[in-house]
XYZ file of C-alpha atoms in Angstrom:
139
model
C 210.407 141.055 73.449
C 208.988 138.082 74.374
C 209.184 135.843 70.749
C 208.972 132.057 70.347
C 210.490 129.480 71.792
C 210.767 125.791 70.577
C 211.388 122.447 72.442
C 211.831 119.196 71.025
C 212.277 115.910 72.777
C 212.158 112.647 69.616
C 212.973 109.038 70.738
C 213.053 107.143 67.705
C 213.197 103.309 66.572
C 215.248 102.100 63.882
C 214.532 98.524 62.167
C 216.938 97.115 59.350
C 216.814 93.618 57.660
C 218.538 92.477 54.633
C 217.702 89.325 52.143
C 220.585 89.206 49.426
C 219.932 92.329 47.391
C 217.191 93.002 49.203
C 216.807 95.669 52.569
C 213.874 96.597 54.550
C 213.224 98.594 56.764
C 211.427 100.295 60.375
C 210.811 103.195 61.530
C 209.505 104.401 64.763
C 209.597 108.454 65.817
C 207.704 109.771 69.338
C 207.776 113.224 69.323
C 207.126 115.871 72.004
C 207.495 119.996 71.237
C 205.896 122.555 73.516
C 205.987 125.786 71.477
C 206.113 129.346 73.985
C 204.738 132.226 72.570
C 203.445 135.281 74.810
C 203.552 134.107 78.640
C 201.573 130.314 76.717
C 202.743 127.322 76.106
C 201.483 125.076 74.319
C 202.502 121.046 73.626
C 201.491 118.790 70.706
C 202.637 114.723 70.616
C 204.263 113.396 67.607
C 204.077 110.265 65.734
C 205.157 109.044 62.211
C 206.391 105.422 61.185
C 208.543 104.834 58.062
C 208.765 102.238 56.156
C 210.946 100.873 53.345
C 212.172 97.919 50.939
C 214.862 98.566 48.189
C 216.983 96.760 46.159
C 220.706 96.367 45.637
C 221.479 97.351 41.795
C 225.179 97.279 42.796
C 227.493 98.294 45.759
C 227.220 101.689 45.618
C 223.401 102.268 44.281
C 220.500 100.658 45.327
C 216.502 101.595 44.622
C 213.701 100.560 47.033
C 210.036 101.827 47.695
C 209.177 104.079 51.181
C 206.305 104.930 53.531
C 205.445 107.031 55.411
C 202.179 107.784 57.486
C 202.859 111.356 60.254
C 200.137 112.074 63.183
C 199.544 114.930 65.306
C 197.979 115.343 68.402
C 198.106 119.366 69.690
C 197.799 119.870 73.704
C 198.825 116.697 74.814
C 201.392 113.216 75.577
C 198.769 110.605 75.430
C 198.314 110.714 71.796
C 194.799 110.563 71.675
C 192.423 113.120 70.183
C 194.615 113.186 66.626
C 194.097 116.163 64.866
C 196.080 115.344 61.971
C 197.114 112.402 59.372
C 198.503 112.362 56.647
C 200.392 108.708 54.274
C 203.446 108.984 51.868
C 204.450 106.611 49.038
C 207.264 106.909 47.053
C 210.016 105.411 45.726
C 214.224 106.417 46.916
C 217.312 106.084 45.072
C 219.864 105.877 46.878
C 224.657 105.471 47.005
C 227.104 104.617 49.166
C 230.275 105.181 49.106
C 232.937 103.502 52.295
C 233.147 107.008 53.353
C 229.708 108.655 53.083
C 226.122 107.675 51.684
C 223.174 110.086 50.751
C 219.131 108.758 49.818
C 217.388 110.759 48.032
C 213.467 109.748 47.992
C 210.481 111.608 46.146
C 207.227 111.689 48.737
C 203.928 112.279 46.902
C 200.772 112.823 49.558
C 198.330 109.736 49.138
C 195.751 110.560 51.808
C 195.584 112.227 54.612
C 192.378 113.931 56.918
C 191.927 116.764 60.007
C 192.083 119.876 60.140
C 193.020 120.969 56.302
C 191.954 118.572 54.932
C 191.566 119.228 50.519
C 190.542 117.013 47.784
C 190.723 113.817 50.424
C 195.109 115.476 51.173
C 196.063 116.903 54.221
C 197.289 120.311 52.895
C 197.535 122.487 56.022
C 200.230 121.133 57.243
C 201.731 118.904 54.870
C 202.680 119.787 51.011
C 201.638 117.517 47.941
C 204.837 115.829 47.821
C 207.861 116.335 49.934
C 211.789 116.058 48.851
C 213.838 114.742 51.786
C 217.689 114.264 51.330
C 219.530 112.537 54.098
C 223.246 112.332 53.967
C 225.269 110.470 56.156
C 229.068 110.072 56.676
C 230.866 107.053 58.396
C 233.627 106.802 60.480
């Protein structure tokens, strides 16, 4: 059987700045996706912007606010003819130890457009609320 085959190429820029107990971050992600099914290949481009501001409660704990914008562009990598866009905004909680860290973020969708838009939200490709848990090991 031919099945479905997916490949992705992802580039990121990650910026961060600290001011005393405050920290800020801004990330840009550019992604190219290829999906091959039944002998046909579909291409899609993705742009994603994420930014946040956090306050350190202690050496291990911080709380913050994070925003995210996700945009998809079907059929090309020229990032023209946007298919849809969704905006998210919500709180995060971060813990860091000497060997690992974790960040929990709850991101309600605050705005969306394009195919699948319902009541001002993009519900065909995204959820009303996204919950993300990112973890890392320090070595």
